[in-house]
Coordinates of C-alpha atoms in Angstrom, one line a residue:
M1 CA 126.5 144.6 67.8
S2 CA 124.1 141.8 67.8
E3 CA 122.5 140.2 71.1
P4 CA 123.8 136.8 72.1
K5 CA 121.7 133.8 71.0
N6 CA 121.5 132.3 74.5
H7 CA 120.0 135.3 76.3
L8 CA 116.8 135.1 78.5
I9 CA 113.9 137.3 78.0
F10 CA 111.7 138.1 81.1
Q11 CA 108.2 138.7 80.1
G12 CA 106.6 138.8 83.5
G13 CA 103.8 136.3 83.0
D14 CA 101.0 136.2 85.5
I15 CA 102.1 138.1 88.7
T16 CA 100.3 139.7 91.5
S17 CA 100.9 142.1 94.3
D18 CA 98.3 140.4 96.6
G19 CA 100.4 137.5 97.8
G20 CA 99.3 138.3 101.4
M21 CA 95.8 136.8 100.5
L22 CA 97.5 133.4 100.6
L23 CA 98.8 134.0 104.1
L24 CA 95.5 135.2 105.1
R25 CA 93.8 132.0 103.7
Q26 CA 96.1 130.0 105.9
V27 CA 95.2 131.8 109.1
D28 CA 91.6 131.6 108.1
K29 CA 91.9 127.9 107.4
Q30 CA 93.5 127.1 110.8
L31 CA 91.0 129.3 112.7
G32 CA 87.9 128.1 110.7
L33 CA 86.4 131.6 110.9
S34 CA 85.1 132.1 107.4
E35 CA 83.6 128.5 107.5
A36 CA 81.8 129.1 110.7
V37 CA 80.4 132.5 109.5
S38 CA 79.2 130.9 106.2
K39 CA 77.5 128.1 108.2
A40 CA 75.6 130.8 110.3
L41 CA 74.6 132.7 107.2
K42 CA 71.4 131.3 105.5
D43 CA 71.8 131.1 101.6
L44 CA 68.3 131.7 100.1
R45 CA 69.5 131.4 96.4
R46 CA 68.4 128.5 94.4
S47 CA 71.3 126.3 94.4
A48 CA 70.7 124.7 91.0
S49 CA 71.2 128.3 89.5
C50 CA 74.3 129.2 91.5
K51 CA 77.8 129.0 90.1
H52 CA 79.6 130.1 93.2
D53 CA 79.0 128.8 96.7
G54 CA 78.3 130.9 99.7
L55 CA 81.5 130.3 101.2
S56 CA 83.8 131.2 98.3
L57 CA 81.8 134.5 98.0
L58 CA 82.2 135.3 101.6
R59 CA 85.9 134.5 101.3
Q60 CA 86.4 136.5 98.1
R61 CA 84.9 139.6 99.9
V62 CA 86.6 139.3 103.3
Y63 CA 89.9 138.6 101.7
A64 CA 89.5 141.5 99.4
L65 CA 88.6 144.0 102.1
A66 CA 91.5 142.7 104.4
S67 CA 93.8 143.5 101.2
G68 CA 92.5 146.9 101.0
Y69 CA 89.9 146.5 98.2
E70 CA 86.9 148.2 99.8
D71 CA 84.9 148.9 96.6
L72 CA 83.0 146.2 95.0
N73 CA 84.0 147.5 91.6
D74 CA 87.5 146.2 92.5
H75 CA 86.2 142.8 92.2
Q76 CA 85.6 143.1 88.5
R77 CA 89.5 143.2 88.2
L78 CA 90.1 140.7 91.2
R79 CA 88.0 137.9 89.6
D80 CA 90.8 136.9 87.4
D81 CA 93.7 137.5 89.9
L82 CA 95.4 134.1 90.5
A83 CA 96.3 135.1 94.0
I84 CA 92.6 135.4 95.1
Q85 CA 91.5 132.6 93.2
A86 CA 94.0 130.3 95.0
A87 CA 93.1 131.8 98.3
V88 CA 89.3 130.9 97.8
D89 CA 90.1 127.4 96.4
R90 CA 89.0 128.1 92.9
T91 CA 90.6 127.8 89.6
A92 CA 88.1 129.6 87.5
T93 CA 87.1 133.2 87.3
L94 CA 85.4 134.5 90.4
A95 CA 82.1 136.0 91.0

């Protein structure tokens, strides 16, 4: 028996189980918490050599912690995750 010619094949694509980060981002945006904390922290890095701003780094770490990623080694996998990239307002690979 042959398969019908008009069938759809689901291949998954880019999916994530961390959609809650986007909700967390909305709450953070309304409260302005991470932005206030970022302004209170001094960034002593040479800005010309930095690819990632302090606010993005702070958000990446806080959102990952809130999502249960307590180990910094988890960020190696999370850096390409589309949900956390969207949550920290970046479209490229994270730090």
